[in-house]
XYZ file of C-alpha atoms in Angstrom:
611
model
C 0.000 0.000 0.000
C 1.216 3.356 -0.900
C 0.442 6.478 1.487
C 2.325 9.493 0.387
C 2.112 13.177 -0.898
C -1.283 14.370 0.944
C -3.179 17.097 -0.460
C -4.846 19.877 1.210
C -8.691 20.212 0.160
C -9.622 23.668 1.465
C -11.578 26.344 -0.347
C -12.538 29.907 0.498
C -15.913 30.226 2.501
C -17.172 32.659 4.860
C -17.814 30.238 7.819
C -14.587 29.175 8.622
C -13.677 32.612 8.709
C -16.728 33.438 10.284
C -15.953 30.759 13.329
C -12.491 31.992 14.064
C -13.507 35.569 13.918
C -16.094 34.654 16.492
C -13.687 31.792 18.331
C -11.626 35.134 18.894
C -13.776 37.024 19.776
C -15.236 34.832 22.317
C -12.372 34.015 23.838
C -12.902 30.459 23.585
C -9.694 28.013 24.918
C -8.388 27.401 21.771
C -7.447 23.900 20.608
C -3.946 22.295 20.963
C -4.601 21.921 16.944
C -5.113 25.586 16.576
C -1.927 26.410 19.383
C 0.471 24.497 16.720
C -0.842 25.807 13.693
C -0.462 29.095 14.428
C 2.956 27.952 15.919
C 4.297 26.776 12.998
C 2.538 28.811 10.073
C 5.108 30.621 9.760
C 7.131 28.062 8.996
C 5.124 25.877 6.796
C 4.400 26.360 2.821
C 1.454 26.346 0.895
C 0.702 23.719 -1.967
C -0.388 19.893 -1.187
C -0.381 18.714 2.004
C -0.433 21.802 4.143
C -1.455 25.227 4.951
C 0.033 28.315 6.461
C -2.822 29.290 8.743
C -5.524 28.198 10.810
C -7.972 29.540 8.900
C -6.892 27.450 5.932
C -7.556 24.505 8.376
C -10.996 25.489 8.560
C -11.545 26.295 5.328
C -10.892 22.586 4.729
C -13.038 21.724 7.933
C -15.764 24.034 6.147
C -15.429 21.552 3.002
C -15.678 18.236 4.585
C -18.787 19.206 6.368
C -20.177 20.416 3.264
C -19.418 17.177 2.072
C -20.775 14.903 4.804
C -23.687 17.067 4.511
C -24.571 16.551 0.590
C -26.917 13.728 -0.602
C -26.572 11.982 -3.407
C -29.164 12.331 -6.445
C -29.614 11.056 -9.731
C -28.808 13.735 -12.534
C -28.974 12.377 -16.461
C -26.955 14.672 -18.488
C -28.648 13.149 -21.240
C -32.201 14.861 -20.656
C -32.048 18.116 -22.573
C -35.107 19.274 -21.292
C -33.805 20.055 -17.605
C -32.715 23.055 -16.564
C -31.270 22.319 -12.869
C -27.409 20.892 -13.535
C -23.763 21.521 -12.187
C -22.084 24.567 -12.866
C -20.694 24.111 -16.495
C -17.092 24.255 -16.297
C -17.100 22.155 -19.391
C -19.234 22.551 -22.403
C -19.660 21.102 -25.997
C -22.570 23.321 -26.980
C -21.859 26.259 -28.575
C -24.636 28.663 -27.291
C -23.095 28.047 -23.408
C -19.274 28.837 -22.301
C -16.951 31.387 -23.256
C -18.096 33.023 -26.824
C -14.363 34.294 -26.931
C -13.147 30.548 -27.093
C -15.705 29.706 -29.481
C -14.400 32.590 -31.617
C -10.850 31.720 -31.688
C -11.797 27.930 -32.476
C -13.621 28.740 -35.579
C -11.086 31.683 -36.721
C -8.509 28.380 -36.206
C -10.453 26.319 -38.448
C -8.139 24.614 -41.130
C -5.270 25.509 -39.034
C -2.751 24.157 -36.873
C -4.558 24.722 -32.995
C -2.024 26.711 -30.498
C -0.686 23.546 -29.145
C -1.326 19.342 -29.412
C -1.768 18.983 -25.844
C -2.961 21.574 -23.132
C -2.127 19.679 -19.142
C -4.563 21.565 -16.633
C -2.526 21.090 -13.357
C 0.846 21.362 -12.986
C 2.172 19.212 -9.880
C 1.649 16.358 -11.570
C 0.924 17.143 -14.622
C 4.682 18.216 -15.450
C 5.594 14.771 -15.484
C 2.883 13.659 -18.076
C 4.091 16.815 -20.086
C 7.586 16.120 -20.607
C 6.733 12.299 -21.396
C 4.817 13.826 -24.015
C 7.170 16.509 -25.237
C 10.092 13.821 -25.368
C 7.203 11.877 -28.014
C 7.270 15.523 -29.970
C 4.147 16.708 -29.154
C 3.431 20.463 -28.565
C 2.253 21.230 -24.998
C 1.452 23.708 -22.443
C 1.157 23.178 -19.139
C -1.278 25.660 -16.983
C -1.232 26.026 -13.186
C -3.096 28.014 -11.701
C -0.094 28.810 -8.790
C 3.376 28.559 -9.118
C 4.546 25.182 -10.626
C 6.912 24.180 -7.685
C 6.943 21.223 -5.093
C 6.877 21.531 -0.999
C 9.485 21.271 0.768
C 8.635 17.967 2.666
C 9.486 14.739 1.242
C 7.407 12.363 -1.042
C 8.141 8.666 0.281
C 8.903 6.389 -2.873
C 10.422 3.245 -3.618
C 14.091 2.861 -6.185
C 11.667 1.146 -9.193
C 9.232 4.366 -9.377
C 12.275 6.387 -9.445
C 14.330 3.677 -12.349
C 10.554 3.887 -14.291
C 11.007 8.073 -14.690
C 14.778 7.608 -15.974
C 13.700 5.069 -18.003
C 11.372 7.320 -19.346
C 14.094 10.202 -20.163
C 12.066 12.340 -17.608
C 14.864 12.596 -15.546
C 18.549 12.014 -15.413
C 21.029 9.742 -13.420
C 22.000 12.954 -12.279
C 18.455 14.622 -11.240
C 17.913 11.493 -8.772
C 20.772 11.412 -7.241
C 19.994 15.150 -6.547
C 16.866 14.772 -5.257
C 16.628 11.934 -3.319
C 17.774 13.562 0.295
C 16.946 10.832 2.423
C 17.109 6.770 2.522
C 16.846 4.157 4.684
C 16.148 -0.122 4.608
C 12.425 -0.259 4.830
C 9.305 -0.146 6.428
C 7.367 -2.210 8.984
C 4.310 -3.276 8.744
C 2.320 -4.335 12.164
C -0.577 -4.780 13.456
C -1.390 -4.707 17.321
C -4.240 -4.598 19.767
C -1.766 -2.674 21.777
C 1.437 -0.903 21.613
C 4.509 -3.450 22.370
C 8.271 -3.084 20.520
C 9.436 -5.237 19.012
C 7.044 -7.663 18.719
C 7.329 -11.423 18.094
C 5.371 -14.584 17.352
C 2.063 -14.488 15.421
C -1.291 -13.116 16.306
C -3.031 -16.418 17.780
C 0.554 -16.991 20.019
C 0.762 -13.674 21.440
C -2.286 -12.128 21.945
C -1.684 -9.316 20.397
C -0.723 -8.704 16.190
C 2.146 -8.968 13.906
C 4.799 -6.934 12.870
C 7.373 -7.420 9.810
C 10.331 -5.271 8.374
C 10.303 -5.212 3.969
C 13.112 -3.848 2.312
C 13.609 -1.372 -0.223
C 9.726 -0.490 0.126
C 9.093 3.579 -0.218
C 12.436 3.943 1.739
C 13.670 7.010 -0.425
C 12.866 10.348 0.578
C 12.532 12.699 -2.409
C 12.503 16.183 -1.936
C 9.205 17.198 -4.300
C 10.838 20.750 -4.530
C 13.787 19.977 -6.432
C 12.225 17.117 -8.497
C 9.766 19.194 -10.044
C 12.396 22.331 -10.652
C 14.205 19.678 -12.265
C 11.770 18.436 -14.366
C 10.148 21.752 -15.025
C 13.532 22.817 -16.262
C 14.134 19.153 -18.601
C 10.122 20.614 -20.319
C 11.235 24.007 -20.985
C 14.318 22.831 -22.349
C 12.266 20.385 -24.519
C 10.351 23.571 -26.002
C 7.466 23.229 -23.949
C 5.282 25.791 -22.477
C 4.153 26.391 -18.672
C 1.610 29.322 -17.837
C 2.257 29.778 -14.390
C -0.437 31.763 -11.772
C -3.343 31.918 -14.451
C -6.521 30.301 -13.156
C -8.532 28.163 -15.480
C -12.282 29.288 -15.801
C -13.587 26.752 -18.123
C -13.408 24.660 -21.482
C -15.154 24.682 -24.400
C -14.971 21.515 -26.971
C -16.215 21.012 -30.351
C -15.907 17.386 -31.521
C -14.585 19.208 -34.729
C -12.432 22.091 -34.241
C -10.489 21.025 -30.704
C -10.406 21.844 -27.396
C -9.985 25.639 -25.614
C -9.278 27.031 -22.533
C -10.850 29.808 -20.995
C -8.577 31.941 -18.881
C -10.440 34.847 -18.053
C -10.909 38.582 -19.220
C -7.112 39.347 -19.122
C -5.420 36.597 -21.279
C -6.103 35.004 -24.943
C -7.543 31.835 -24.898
C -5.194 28.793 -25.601
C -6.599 25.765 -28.153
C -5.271 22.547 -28.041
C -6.558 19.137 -29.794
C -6.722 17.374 -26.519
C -7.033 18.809 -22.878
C -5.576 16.413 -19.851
C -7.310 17.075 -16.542
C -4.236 16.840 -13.985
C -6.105 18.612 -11.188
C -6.444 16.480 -8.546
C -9.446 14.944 -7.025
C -10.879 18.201 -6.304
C -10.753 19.292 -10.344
C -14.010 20.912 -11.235
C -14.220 19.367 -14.256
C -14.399 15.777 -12.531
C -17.040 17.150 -10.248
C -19.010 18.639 -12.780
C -18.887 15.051 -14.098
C -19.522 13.723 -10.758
C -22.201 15.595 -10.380
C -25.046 14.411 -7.707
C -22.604 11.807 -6.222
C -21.522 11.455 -3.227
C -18.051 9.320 -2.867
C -17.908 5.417 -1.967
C -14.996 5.651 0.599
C -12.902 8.491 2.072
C -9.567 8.235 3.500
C -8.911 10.974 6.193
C -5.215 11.610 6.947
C -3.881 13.832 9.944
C -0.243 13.858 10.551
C 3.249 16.252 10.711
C 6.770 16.579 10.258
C 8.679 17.830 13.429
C 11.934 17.146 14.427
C 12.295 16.364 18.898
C 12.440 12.330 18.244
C 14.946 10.354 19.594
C 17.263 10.530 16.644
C 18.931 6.797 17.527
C 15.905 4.915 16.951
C 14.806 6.781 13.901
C 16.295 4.561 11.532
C 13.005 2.965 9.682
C 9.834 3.755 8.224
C 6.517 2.212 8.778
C 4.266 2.003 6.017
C 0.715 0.899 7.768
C 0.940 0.041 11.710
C -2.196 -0.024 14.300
C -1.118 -0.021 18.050
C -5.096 0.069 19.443
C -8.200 -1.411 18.695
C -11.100 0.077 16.711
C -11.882 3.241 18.515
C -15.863 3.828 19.439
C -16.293 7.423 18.634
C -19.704 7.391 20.008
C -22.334 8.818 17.594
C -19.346 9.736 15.136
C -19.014 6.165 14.386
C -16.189 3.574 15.008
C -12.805 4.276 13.533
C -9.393 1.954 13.098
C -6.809 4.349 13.409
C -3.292 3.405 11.002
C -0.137 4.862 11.309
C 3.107 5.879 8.969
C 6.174 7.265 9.703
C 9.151 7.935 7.689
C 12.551 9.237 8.573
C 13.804 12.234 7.309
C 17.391 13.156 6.275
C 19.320 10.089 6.887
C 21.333 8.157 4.342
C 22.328 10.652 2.079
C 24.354 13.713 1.713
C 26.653 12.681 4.350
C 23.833 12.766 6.998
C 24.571 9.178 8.824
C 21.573 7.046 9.901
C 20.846 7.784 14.141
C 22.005 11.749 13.604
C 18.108 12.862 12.739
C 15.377 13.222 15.305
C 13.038 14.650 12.191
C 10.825 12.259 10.973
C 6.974 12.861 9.487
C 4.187 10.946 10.779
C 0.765 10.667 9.560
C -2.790 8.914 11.088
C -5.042 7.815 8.822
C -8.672 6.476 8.647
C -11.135 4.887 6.428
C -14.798 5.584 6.654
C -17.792 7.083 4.272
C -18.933 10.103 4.129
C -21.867 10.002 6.537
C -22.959 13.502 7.938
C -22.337 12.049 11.731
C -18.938 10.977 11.150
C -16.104 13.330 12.882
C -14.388 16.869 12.260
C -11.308 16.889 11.096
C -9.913 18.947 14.218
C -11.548 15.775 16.120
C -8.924 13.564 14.188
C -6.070 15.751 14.521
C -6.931 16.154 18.435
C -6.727 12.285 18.534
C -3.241 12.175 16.376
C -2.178 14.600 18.963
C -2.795 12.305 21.707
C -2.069 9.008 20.409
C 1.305 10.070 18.966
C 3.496 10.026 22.153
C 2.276 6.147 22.737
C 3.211 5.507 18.948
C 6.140 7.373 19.336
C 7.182 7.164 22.899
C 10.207 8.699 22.521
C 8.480 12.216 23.327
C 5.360 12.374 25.686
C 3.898 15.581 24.729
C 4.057 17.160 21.224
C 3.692 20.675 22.249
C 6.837 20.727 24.348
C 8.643 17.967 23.127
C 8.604 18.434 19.130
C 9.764 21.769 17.025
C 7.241 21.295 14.348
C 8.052 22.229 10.894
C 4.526 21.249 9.171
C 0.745 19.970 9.736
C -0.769 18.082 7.385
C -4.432 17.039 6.754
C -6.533 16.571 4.220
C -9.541 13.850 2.926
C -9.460 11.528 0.153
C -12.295 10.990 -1.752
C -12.550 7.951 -3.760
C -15.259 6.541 -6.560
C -16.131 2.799 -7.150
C -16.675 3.809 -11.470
C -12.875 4.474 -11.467
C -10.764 5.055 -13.344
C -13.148 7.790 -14.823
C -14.168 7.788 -18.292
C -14.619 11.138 -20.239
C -17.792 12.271 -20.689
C -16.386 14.983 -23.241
C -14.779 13.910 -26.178
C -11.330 16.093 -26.555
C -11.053 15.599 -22.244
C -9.191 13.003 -20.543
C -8.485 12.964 -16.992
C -5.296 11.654 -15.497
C -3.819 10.903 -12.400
C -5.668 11.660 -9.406
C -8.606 13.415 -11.559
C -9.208 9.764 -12.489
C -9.153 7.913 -9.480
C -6.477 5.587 -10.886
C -4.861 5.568 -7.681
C -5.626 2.998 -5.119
C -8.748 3.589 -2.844
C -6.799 2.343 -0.209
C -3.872 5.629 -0.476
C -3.900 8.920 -0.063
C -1.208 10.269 -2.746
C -1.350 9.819 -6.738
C 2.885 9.883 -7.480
C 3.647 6.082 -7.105
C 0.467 5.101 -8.925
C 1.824 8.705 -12.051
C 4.772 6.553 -12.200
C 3.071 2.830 -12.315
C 0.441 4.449 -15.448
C 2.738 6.810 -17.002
C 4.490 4.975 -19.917
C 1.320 3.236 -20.599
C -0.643 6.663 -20.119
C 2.002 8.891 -22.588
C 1.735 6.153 -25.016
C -1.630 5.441 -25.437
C -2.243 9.509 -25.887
C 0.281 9.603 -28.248
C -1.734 6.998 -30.094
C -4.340 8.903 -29.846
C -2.857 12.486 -31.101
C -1.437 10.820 -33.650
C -4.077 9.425 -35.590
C -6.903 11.923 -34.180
C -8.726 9.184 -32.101
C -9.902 12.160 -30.167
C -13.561 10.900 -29.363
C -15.127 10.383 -25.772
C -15.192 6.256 -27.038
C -11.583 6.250 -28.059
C -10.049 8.406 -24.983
C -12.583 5.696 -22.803
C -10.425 3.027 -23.879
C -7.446 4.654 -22.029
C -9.082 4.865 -18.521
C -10.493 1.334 -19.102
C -12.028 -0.992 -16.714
C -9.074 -2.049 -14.203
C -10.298 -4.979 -12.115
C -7.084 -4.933 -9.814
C -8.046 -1.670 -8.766
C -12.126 -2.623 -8.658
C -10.744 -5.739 -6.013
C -8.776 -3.170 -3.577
C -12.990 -1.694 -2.716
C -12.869 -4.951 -0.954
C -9.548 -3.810 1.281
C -10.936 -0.641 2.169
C -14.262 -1.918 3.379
C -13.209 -4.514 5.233
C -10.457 -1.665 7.023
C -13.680 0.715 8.225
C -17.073 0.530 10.017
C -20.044 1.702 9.112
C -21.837 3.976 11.145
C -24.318 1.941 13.526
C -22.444 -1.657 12.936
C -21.247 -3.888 15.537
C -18.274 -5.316 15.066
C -15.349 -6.962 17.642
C -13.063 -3.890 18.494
C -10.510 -6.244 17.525
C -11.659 -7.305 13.795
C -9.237 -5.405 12.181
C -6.061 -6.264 13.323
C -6.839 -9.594 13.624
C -7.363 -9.878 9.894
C -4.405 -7.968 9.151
C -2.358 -9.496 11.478
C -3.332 -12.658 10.155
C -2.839 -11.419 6.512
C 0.585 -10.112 6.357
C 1.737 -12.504 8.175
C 0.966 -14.958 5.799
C 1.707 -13.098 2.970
C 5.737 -12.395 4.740
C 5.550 -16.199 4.840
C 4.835 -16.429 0.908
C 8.366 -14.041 0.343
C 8.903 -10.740 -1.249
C 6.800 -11.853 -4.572
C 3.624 -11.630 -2.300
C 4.508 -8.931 0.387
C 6.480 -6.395 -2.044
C 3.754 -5.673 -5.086
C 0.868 -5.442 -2.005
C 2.712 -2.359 -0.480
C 3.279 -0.904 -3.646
C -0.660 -0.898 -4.306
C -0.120 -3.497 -7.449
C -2.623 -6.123 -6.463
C -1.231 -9.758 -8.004
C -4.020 -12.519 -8.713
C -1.465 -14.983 -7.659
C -0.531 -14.000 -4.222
C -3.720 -12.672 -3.875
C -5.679 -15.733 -4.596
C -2.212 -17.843 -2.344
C -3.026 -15.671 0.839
C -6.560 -15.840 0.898
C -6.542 -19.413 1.092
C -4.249 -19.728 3.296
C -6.014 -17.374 5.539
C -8.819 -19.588 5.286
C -6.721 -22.313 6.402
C -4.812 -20.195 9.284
C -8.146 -18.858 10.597
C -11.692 -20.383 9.263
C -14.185 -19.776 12.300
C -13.100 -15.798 11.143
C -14.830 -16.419 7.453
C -18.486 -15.766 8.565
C -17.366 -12.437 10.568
C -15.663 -11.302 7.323
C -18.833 -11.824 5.184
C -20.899 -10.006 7.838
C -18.618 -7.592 8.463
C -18.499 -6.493 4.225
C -22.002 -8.280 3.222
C -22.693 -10.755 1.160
C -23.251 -8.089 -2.161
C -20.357 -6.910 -1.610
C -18.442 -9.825 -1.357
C -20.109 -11.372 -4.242
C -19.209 -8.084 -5.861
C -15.726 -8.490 -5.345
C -15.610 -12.332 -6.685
C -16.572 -10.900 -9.922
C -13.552 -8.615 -10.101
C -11.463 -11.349 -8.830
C -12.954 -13.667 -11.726
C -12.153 -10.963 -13.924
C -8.641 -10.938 -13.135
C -7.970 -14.179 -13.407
C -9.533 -13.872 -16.991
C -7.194 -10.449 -17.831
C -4.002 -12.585 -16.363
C -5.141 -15.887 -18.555
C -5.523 -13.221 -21.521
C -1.992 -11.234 -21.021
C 0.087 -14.419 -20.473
C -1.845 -16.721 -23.679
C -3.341 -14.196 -25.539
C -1.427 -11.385 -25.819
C 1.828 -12.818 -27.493
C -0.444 -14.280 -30.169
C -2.047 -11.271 -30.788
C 0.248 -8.311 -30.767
C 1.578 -9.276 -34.126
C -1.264 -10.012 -35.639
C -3.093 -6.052 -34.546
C 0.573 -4.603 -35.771
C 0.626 -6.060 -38.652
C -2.870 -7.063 -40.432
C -5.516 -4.908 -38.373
C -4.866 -1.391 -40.825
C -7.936 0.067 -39.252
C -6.334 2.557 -36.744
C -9.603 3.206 -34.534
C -9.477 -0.921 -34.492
C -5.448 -0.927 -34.373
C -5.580 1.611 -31.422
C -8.483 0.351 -29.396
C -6.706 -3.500 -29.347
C -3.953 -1.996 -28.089
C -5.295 -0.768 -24.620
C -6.934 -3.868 -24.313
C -3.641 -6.109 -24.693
C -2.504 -2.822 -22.120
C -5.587 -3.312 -19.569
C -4.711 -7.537 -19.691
């Protein structure tokens, strides 16, 4: 499982502002959340992952409350005839969206657009950029800041790092700059109770597991000179970034292309194909989205703070429980997960045991139910728990110099990856909910789906295969990622259900340890989020064997739809594994060199890919 790079969801509003103003006013005890924001804002940076203010903290407060609040509805974007909808960010008809952008599409007609490729979103979207520029494709990339990473690290693994060089995105050179920090591996553990080290299994002790893999996300990158790096390798390609200009909408015709509308002040850009890099909060995946309300949410509270005991912070921990599911009352029941990564050790001189910095997040998996808690309620409880996960301090306030605060929610979608509803619009990366339900960061998974990704849009430029159907194929259905709903349920409670406080970690505990028995083959690919049939289908049944009286808590725990749900993705790939390994060979030759169709050649292709 991958859990790095969080992003901050907060948006303007008047009631958070509103609160504080009166939370001042008041005189109310403030928070020890709101005492170490307001600490350390003037320490921390803006961009993914954190704020520089306590007001930004409510502004995302203000957000998930609005979204806890919502209720789902059915909305057909088919029926013409209604007049209630989303806010049209994105528009194929010509009598709605920006009549400049309409203009300069038809005054284009018959000529060459501004640019092949327009990337909304920069973060990321660099990286799919300068794949695509090293294929020869004109782009522009527009962000709506300043293209430039945080300071704090991004936790990744040597292969995701190998796949980019491969790739030409970077150089030997630009990763041996920018990794700053690296260490062995992670643990994983799971435990009723905090006790280190821990051995024996889960029915000997009492208590959980714990296991050390190697060479899993043990390289800190620092984000901020990766993507200066890379933004440098683009504009040295020839391509284009538009830096600090806000995107306001997009207009498509089927015909023409694709263009951006960036307000009063600035020309509009056209492209033949726009890429939606903006995260899950893009409004052009909402708009799409519209009158849903997400499956799953993963809620992540954490910091970076140096004040640990610098000779024990020599490992990272990838996902670790030390308590039972916690009853939160009429908020619902919670299992609370851990990570923790060390930070400048390894490289640059800086010997492993001389750094007491480290970042640690808490995560959670629940729905979106309107009774389920505030985010200050989960950052109180990181607060408290952290000195018994990390016991090497016993108060954060006084014990830790805090650099940054993190939190954020992750919603995530059951129809993912998302398929366009607009021909000429793709989304990628996090837009698309390619990532795994089960993380809360979209660069391991941008490195995973990048070759694949570039290529398949190349494809697509190429031979002007431009349509909603033909850009589908390239977010096809994934069932590896479909199976990994099953992880994520099984990992929460639903508001109202009983369940042993215990269910969790016994099932994890039970799990992984079975899956460290099966060797690296099983363990590794799992905490990289790549879900194989073959260990998957090896450690369920020798769970089954381990631990069969559990079986019937599992199926009431997820239900028996669900469950029935998932056996259809598992049957599914079993079929796309039968298909790659038998099928595949026989076929690639064959679509290369007889199929001359390219709509046919092109949509075989991501179906060999999607095997």
């Amino acid at each position: 499982m991958k859990f790095i790079g969080v992003q901050l969801l907060a948006f303007t509003g008047s009631t958070a502002a509103f609160s504080l103003q009166m939370s001042s006013a008041v005189g109310e005890k403030k928070s020890l959340t709101q005492r170490l924001i307001e600490q350390t804002s003037g320490q921390q940076t803006g961009g993914a992952g954190g704020t520089s203010s306590y007001e930004g903290f409510l502004r995302a407060e203000e957000n998930w409350n609005r979204l806890k609040q919502s209720q789902p509805f059915d909305y057909d974007p088919k029926n013409l005839a209604r007049e209630d909808g989303p806010p049209l960010f994105v528009t194929d008809d010509g009598a709605t969206g920006s009549q400049v952008c309409w203009e300069k599409l038809r005054a284009q007609k018959g000529k060459d657009l501004d640019y092949d490729i327009a990337i909304c979103g920069g973060t990321l979207g660099i990286f799919f950029a300068t794949a695509l520029a090293l294929k020869g494709h004109r782009v522009i990339v527009v962000e709506a800041g300043i293209l430039r990473g945080r300071e704090q690290e991004w936790n990744i693994s040597l292969e995701e790092m190998e796949e980019l060089l491969r790739l030409e995105v970077v150089s030997q050179e630009d990763v041996d700059a920018v990794i700053t920090t690296e260490f062995p591996g992670c643990r994983s553990g799971f435990k009723n109770k905090e006790v280190t080290p821990l051995s024996g299994v889960y029915f000997d002790n009492g208590i959980g597991y714990e296991t050390v893999t190697n060479d899993v996300l043990n390289l800190g990158v620092a984000p901020s000179l990766l993507l200066e790096r890379v933004k440098q390798r683009f504009l040295d390609l020839g391509g284009t970034i538009k830096e600090q200009t806000r995107l306001q909408g997009v207009v498509v015709s089927e015909t023409l292309g694709s263009a951006l509308d960036l307000g009063e002040d600035f020309e509009p850009i056209t492209a033949s194909l726009v890429l939606d890099c903006m995260g899950n909060a893009s409004p052009i995946s909402r708009q799409q989205r519209y009158g849903q309300k997400p499956d799953g949410v993963c809620a992540v509270v954490g910091s970076c703070a140096s004040g640990y005991d610098a000779a024990t912070n020599l490992m990272g921990d990838i996902i670790y429980t030390h308590t039972e599911i916690y009853d939160k009352g009429e908020n619902g029941k919670l299992q609370y997960f851990w990570e923790a990564f060390p930070v400048n050790i390894g490289r640059n001189g800086n010997k492993p045991g001389t750094s007491s910095t480290k970042t640690t997040y808490m995560f959670t998996y629940m729905d979106a139910d309107e009774r389920r808690p505030s985010l200050e309620t989960l950052m109180e409880d990181y607060w408290k728990l952290l000195p018994v996960y990390q016991p090497s301090i016993s108060d954060p306030e006084t014990d830790l110099d805090i650099h940054r605060i993190l939190f954020a929610f992750f919603p995530t979608y059951r129809d993912s990856p998302l398929k366009p509803q607009w021909s000429r619009v793709l989304a990628i990366g996090d837009a698309s909910g390619i990532q795994s339900p089960l993380s809360f960061g979209g660069f391991g998974a941008l490195t995973r789906h990048l070759d694949r990704i570039t290529g398949a849009i190349s494809d697509a430029i190429g031979d002007s295969l431009l349509h909603k159907d033909d850009l589908a194929e390239i977010n096809a259905y994934t069932p590896n990622l479909s199976a990994t709903w099953m992880f994520q349920k099984a990992m929460s409670v639903q508001v109202g259900q009983s369940v042993d406080p215990k269910f969790v970690n016994r099932l994890l505990a039970n799990n992984f340890q079975i899956m460290d028995d099966m060797g690296l083959r099983t363990m590794k690919p799992f905490l990289q989020d790549v879900v194989r049939i073959d260990g998957l289908l090896g450690s369920l049944a020798r769970s089954f064997v381990s631990d069969p009286t559990f079986m019937p808590a599992i199926v009431a725990h997820v239900g028996l739809p669900r469950l029935l749900d998932w056996l259809g993705h598992i049957s599914m790939m079993i079929l796309y594994t039968a298909l790659h390994a038998a099928v595949s060979p026989i076929l690639e030759p064959i679509v290369e060199g007889a199929v001359k169709d390219e709509r046919q050649k092109f949509r075989w292709r991501r179906r060999m890919e999607a095997w």
